[in-house]
XYZ file of C-alpha atoms in Angstrom:
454
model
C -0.890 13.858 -20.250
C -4.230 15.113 -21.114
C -4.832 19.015 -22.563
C -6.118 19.808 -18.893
C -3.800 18.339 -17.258
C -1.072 20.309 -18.883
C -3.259 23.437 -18.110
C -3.026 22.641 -14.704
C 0.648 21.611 -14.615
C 1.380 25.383 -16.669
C -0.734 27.210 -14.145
C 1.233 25.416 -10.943
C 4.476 26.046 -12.370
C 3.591 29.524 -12.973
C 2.803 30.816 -9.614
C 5.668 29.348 -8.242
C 8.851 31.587 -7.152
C 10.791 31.969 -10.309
C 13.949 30.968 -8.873
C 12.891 27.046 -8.220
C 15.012 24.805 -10.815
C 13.565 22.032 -12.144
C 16.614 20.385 -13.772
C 16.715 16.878 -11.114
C 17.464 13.908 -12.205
C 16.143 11.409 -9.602
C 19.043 10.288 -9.100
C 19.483 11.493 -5.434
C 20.688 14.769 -4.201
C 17.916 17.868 -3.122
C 14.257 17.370 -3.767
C 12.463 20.227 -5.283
C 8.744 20.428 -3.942
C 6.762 23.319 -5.654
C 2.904 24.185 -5.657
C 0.410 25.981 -3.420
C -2.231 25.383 -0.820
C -5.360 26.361 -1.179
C -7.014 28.166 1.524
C -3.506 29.340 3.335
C -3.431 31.717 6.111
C -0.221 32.392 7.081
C 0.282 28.779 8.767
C 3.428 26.685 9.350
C 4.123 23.985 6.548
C 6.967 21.829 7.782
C 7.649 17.439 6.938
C 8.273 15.603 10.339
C 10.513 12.890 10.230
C 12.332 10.496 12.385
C 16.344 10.485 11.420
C 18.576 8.299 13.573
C 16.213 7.738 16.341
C 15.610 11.930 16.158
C 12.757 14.059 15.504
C 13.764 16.660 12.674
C 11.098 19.135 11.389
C 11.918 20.433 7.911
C 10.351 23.251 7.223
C 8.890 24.646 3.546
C 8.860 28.286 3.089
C 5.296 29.031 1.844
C 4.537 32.876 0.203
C 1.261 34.668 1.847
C -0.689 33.486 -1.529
C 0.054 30.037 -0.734
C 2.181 29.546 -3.484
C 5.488 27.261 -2.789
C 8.853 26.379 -4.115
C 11.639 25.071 -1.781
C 14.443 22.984 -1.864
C 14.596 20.113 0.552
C 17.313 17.756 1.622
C 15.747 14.277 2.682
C 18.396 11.795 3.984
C 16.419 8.832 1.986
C 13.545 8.352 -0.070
C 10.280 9.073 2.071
C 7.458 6.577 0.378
C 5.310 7.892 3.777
C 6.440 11.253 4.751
C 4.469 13.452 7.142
C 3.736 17.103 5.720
C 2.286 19.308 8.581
C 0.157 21.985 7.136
C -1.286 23.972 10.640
C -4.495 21.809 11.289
C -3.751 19.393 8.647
C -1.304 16.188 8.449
C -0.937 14.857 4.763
C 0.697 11.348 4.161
C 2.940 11.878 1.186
C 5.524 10.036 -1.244
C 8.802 12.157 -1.747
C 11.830 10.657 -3.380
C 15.780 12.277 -3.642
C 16.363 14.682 -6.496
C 13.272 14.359 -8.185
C 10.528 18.196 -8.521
C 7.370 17.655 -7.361
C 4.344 19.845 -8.215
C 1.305 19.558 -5.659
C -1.720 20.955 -4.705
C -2.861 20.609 -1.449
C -6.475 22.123 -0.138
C -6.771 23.447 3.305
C -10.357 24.574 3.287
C -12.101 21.314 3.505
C -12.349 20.512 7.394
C -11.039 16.876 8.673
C -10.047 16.031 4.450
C -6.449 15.071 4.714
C -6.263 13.019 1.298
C -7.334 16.205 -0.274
C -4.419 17.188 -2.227
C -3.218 15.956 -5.914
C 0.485 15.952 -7.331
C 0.972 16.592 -11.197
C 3.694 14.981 -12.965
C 6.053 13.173 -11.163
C 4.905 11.514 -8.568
C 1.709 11.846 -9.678
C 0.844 8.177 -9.665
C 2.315 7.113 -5.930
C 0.759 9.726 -4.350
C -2.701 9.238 -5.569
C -2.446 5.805 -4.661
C -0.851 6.689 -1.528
C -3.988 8.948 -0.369
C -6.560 6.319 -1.219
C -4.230 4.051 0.889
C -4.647 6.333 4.012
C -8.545 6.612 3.314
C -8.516 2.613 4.063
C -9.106 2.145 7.739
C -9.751 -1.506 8.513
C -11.211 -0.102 12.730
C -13.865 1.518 10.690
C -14.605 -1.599 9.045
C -14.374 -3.824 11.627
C -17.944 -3.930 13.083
C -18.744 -6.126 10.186
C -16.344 -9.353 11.967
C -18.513 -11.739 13.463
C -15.485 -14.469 13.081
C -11.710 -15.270 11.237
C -13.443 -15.709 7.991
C -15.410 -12.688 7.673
C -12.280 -10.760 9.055
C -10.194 -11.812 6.232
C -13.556 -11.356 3.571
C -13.590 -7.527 4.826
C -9.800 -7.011 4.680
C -9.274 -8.814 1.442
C -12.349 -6.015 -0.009
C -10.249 -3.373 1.506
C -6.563 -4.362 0.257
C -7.220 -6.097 -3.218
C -8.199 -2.909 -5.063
C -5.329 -1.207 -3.811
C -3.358 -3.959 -4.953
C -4.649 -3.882 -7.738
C -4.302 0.148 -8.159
C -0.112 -0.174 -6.573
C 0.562 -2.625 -9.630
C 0.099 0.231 -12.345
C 2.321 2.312 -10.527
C 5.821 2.249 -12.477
C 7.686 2.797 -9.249
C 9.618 -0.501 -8.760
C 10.525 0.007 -5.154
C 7.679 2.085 -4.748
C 5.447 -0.864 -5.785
C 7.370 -3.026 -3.162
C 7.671 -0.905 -0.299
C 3.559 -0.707 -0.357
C 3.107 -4.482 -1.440
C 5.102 -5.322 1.505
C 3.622 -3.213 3.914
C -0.091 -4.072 2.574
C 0.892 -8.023 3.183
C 2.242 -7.361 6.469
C -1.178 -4.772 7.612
C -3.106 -7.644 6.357
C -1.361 -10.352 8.055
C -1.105 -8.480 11.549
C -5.282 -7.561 10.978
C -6.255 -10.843 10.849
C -4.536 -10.932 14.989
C -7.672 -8.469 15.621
C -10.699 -10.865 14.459
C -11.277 -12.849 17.974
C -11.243 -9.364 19.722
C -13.539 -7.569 17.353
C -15.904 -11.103 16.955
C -16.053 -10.376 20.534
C -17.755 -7.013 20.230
C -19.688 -7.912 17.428
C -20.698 -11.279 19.105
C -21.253 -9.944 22.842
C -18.805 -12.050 24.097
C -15.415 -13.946 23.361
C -16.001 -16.999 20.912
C -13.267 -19.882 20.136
C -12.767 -19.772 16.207
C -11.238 -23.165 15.162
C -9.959 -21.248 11.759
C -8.621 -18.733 13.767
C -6.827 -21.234 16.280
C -5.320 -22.831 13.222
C -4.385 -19.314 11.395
C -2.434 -18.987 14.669
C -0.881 -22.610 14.998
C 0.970 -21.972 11.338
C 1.810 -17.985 11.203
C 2.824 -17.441 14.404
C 5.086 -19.900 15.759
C 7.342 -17.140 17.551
C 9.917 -17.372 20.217
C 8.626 -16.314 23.702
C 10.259 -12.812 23.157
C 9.196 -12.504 19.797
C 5.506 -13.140 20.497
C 5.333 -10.757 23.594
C 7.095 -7.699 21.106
C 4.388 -9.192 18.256
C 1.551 -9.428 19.825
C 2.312 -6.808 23.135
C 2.167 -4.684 19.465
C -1.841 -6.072 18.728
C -2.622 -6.278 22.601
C -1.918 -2.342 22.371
C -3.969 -1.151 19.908
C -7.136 -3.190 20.599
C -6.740 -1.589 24.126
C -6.415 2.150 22.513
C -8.626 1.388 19.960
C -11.407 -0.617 20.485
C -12.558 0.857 24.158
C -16.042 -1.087 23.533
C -14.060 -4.631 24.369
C -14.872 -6.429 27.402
C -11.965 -6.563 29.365
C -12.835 -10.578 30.311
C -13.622 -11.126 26.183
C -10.290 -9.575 25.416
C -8.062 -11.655 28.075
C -9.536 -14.553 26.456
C -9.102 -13.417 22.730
C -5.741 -12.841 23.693
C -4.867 -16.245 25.197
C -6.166 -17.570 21.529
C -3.295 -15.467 19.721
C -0.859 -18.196 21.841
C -0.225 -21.596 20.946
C 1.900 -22.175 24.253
C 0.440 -22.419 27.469
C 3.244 -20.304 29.101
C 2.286 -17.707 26.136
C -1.551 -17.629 26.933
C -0.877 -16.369 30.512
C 1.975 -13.915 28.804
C -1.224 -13.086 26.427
C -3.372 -12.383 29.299
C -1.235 -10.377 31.557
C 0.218 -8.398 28.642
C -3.660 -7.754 27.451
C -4.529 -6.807 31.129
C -1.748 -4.208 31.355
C -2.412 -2.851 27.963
C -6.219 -2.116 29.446
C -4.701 -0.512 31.955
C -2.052 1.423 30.393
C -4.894 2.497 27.982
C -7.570 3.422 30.815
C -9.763 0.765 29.210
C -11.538 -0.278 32.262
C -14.881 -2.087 30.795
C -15.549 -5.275 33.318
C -12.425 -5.029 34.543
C -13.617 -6.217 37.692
C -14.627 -9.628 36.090
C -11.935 -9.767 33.980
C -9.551 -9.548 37.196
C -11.483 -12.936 38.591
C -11.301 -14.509 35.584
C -7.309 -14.159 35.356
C -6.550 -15.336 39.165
C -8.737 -18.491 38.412
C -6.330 -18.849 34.758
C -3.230 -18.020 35.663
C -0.442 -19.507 37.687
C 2.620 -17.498 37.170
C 3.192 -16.150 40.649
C 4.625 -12.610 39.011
C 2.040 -12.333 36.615
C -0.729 -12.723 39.485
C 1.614 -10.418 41.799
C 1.068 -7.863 38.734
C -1.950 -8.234 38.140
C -3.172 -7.345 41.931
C -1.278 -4.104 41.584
C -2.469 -2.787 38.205
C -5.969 -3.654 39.275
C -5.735 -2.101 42.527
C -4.776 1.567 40.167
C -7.336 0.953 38.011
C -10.306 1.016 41.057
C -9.280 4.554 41.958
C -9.734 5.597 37.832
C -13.207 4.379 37.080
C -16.084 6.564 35.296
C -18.203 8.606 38.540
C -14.814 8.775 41.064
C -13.416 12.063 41.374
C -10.934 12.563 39.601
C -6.709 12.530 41.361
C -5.438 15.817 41.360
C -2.752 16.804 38.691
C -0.453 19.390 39.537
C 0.280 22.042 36.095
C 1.931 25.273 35.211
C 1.251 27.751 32.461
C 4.100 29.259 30.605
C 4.491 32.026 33.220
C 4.804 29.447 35.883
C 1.467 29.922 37.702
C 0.619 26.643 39.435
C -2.978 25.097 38.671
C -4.868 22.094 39.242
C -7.838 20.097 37.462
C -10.005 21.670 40.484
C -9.978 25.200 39.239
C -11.524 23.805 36.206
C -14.873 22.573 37.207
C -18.134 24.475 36.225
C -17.867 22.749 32.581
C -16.703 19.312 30.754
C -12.396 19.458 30.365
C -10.981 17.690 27.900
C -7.383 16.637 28.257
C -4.574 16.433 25.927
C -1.364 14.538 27.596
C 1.161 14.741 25.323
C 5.099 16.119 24.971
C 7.279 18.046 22.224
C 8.870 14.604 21.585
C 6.258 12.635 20.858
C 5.481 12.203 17.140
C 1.782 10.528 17.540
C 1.126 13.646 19.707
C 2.228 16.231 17.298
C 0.198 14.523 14.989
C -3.342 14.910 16.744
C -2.416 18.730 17.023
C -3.527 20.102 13.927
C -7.090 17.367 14.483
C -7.166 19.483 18.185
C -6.805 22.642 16.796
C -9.482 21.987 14.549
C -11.844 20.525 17.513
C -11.030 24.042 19.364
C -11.819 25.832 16.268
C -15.348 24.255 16.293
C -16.575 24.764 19.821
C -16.058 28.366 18.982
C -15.534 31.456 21.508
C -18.019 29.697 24.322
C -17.524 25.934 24.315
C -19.356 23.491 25.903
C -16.596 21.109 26.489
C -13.242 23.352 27.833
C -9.781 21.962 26.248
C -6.565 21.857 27.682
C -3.267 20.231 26.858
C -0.896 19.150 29.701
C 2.883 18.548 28.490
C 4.987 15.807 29.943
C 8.395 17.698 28.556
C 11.210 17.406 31.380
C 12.575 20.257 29.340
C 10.428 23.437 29.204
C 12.579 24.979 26.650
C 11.708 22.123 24.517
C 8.119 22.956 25.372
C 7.861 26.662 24.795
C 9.922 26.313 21.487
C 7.301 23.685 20.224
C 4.126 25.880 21.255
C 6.003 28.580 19.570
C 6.279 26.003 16.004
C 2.475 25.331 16.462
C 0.815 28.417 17.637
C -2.027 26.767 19.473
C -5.395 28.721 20.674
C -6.303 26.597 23.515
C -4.425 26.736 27.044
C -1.362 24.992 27.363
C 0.511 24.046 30.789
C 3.306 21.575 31.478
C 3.034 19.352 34.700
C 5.247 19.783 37.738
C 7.154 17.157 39.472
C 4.289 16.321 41.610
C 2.059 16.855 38.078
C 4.482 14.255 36.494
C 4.248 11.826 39.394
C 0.211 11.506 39.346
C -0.009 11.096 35.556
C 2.306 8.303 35.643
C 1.933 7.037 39.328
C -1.974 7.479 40.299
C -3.534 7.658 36.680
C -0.817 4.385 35.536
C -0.249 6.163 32.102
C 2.927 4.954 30.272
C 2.342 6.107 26.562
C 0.906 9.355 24.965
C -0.815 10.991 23.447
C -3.446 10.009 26.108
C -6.949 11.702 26.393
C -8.617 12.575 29.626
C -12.303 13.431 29.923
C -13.722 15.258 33.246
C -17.262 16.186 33.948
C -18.051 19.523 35.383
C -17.958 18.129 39.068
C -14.439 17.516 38.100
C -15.200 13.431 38.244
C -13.797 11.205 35.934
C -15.973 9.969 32.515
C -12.677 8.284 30.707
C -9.189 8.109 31.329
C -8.650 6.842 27.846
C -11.184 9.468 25.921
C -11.204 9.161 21.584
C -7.988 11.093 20.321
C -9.244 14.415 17.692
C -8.361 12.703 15.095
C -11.857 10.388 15.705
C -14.647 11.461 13.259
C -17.444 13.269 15.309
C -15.621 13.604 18.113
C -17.648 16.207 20.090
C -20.771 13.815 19.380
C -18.479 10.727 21.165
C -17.954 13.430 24.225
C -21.194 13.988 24.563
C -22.437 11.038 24.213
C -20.186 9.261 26.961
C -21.050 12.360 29.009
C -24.332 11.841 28.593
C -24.172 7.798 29.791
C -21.855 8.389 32.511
């Protein structure tokens, strides 16, 4: 360790409380987690983890200087645990019985691979934050077919390969090397969809087909949980796809004729589900004149039927919400400006995640915003929903839906998953049932933009 790095180390360990022992072994037992944030005002500083199917918040006990020294018990080593910082989520490596000493900065808006650790851990979590800074969708606009797909991820992955292999972390090393070879092989499942966009329109990739014939020779119920997986995210995340271009990319992920009409009618619900309506029309044609499964056609007629009533320029179905004192509202006592909709529920890890990136969003748009933002919980339980406003501390309004609320958002808007984002014009009429999550960079530019075009 370097002079300034022990400078730093001897400052850290100096504002810390006094009473924090440093005397672990790493051999399992309590982890000792010690440091400050920078930029602290008097937020809540918790890890969220999943335990036995369970959400469990653990929270750190953080002094009104920022400084912080707690004890925590973590059932197992956590090589990607979730530390919740108010508007900030950091991705972080903590291990049993082992003192950490971390910085984390709070002051630099949307940076959440700000942070360093000195000492131990020092190495994995460094790595770890460049690992989160690598997001193949961001990348992705440079696939025009399988080949370049695999050129861009292979540019993405090697150095961090490279930089995971001078980690001395044994089963550190392997947990990442692992999950890099299983990001990269489940990627490579996005090229046809993303050629598509590039391209302007679906086009059959021999390497692609043959990629397919030898990696994925799954089991009819293992390729519909596989690829249902890939069918979901390029709905969520690519909303640019044409809906015809992605039935057909997905029918290429098959092998099987029975699995390229499971491809398609998965794909088509996934657009649905997602409120990713582009061509749908078309796309609808183009799957009665492919398919011949009876129940996927039967399916089909239904979802498409929904989606008609949810298109950019209709006025938007009425949802049915209460505010924490149990006044009733609707989306129709919110027209005069643009409302932007959080669906989420107290439950649902993804959607505690976007909070902080929301908060953040509200934060910018300041005391007069042009775009209004409201969250809408799903919570059956509304003690479960007042206790986790009361974790959070939001600043925009929060409601939960009534029966009749809980009926249209999964009945007449066909959502099954959250977090989902709504986006309403001022005449209350609908610009996207599937609008970018906080968490997008320059989101208030994508909301105006699709405002603008609608």
């Amino acid at each position: 360790m370097n002079k300034m790095r022990k400078t730093i180390l001897t400052a850290l360990s100096a504002i810390v409380l006094a009473g924090c022992a440093s005397n672990n072994s790493g051999n399992g037992g309590p982890t000792i987690f010690q440091g400050r944030f920078i930029g602290y005002n008097d937020e809540f500083v918790e890890f969220f983890d999943i335990v036995d199917g369970e959400y469990v918040e653990m929270p750190v006990k953080v002094n009104p200087d920022g400084t912080f020294c707690d004890t925590l018990q973590f059932p197992e080593n956590k090589y990607n645990a979730a530390l919740f910082a108010d508007k900030f989520m950091f991705r972080v490596c903590m291990e049993q019985g082992k003192t950490y000493t971390a910085e984390f900065d709070l002051t630099e808006e949307g940076v959440e691979t700000n942070y360093r650790f000195i000492g131990e851990g020092e190495a994995e979590n460094r790595f770890l934050s460049h690992l989160v800074a690598a997001d193949p969708f961001s990348s992705f606009d440079s696939v025009k077919d399988f080949g370049s797909c695999r050129k861009m991820l292979d540019g993405l992955y090697n150095p961090l390969l490279e930089e995971l292999r001078t980690v001395g972390n044994k089963p550190f090393v392997k947990f990442y090397e692992d999950q890099i070879k299983g990001n990269i092989k489940s990627y490579l499942c996005f090229s046809p969809f993303f050629a598509a966009v590039s391209n302007g329109s679906y086009q059959d990739d021999p390497e692609f087909n043959a990629y397919i014939a030898k990696n994925y020779k799954l089991g009819d119920d293992e390729f519909e949980a596989t690829m249902g997986n890939v069918f979901t995210n390029v709905a969520y995340m690519v909303p640019e796809i044409d809906a015809t271009a992605a039935l057909q990319a997905a029918a290429s992920c098959a092998v099987k004729p029975a699995q390229k009409e499971a491809a398609m009618n998965m794909m088509l619900a996934a657009l649905a589900n997602a409120g990713n309506f582009n061509g749908i029309a078309d796309a609808y044609e183009y799957f009665q004149d492919n398919v011949t499964n009876d129940d996927y056609l039967d399916a089909a007629d239904e979802i498409c039927r929904n989606v008609l009533t949810l298109v950019p320029g209709v006025q938007a179905p009425e949802i049915e919400f209460k505010d924490i004192d149990g006044k009733v509202f609707h989306l129709a006592d919110f027209t005069g400006k643009p409302l932007y909709i959080d669906l989420w529920a107290s439950w649902c890890g993804p959607c505690c995640e976007e909070i902080p990136h929301l908060q953040k969003f509200v934060d910018s748009l300041g005391n007069d915003p042009e775009i209004r933002c409201i969250s809408i919980s799903i919570d059956d339980d509304e003690s479960d929903w007042t206790t986790k406003l009361d974790e959070v501390g939001s600043t925009w309004p929060q409601y939960i839906a009534t029966a009749d609320g809980q009926a249209s958002i999964s009945g007449t808007y066909f959502i099954s998953a959250i977090p989902r984002f709504l986006l309403i014009d001022a005449e209350g009429k609908i610009v996207s049932v599937n609008a970018p999550r906080p968490s997008a960079p320059d989101l208030l530019s994508k909301l105006n933009e699709m405002l603008c075009a609608e």
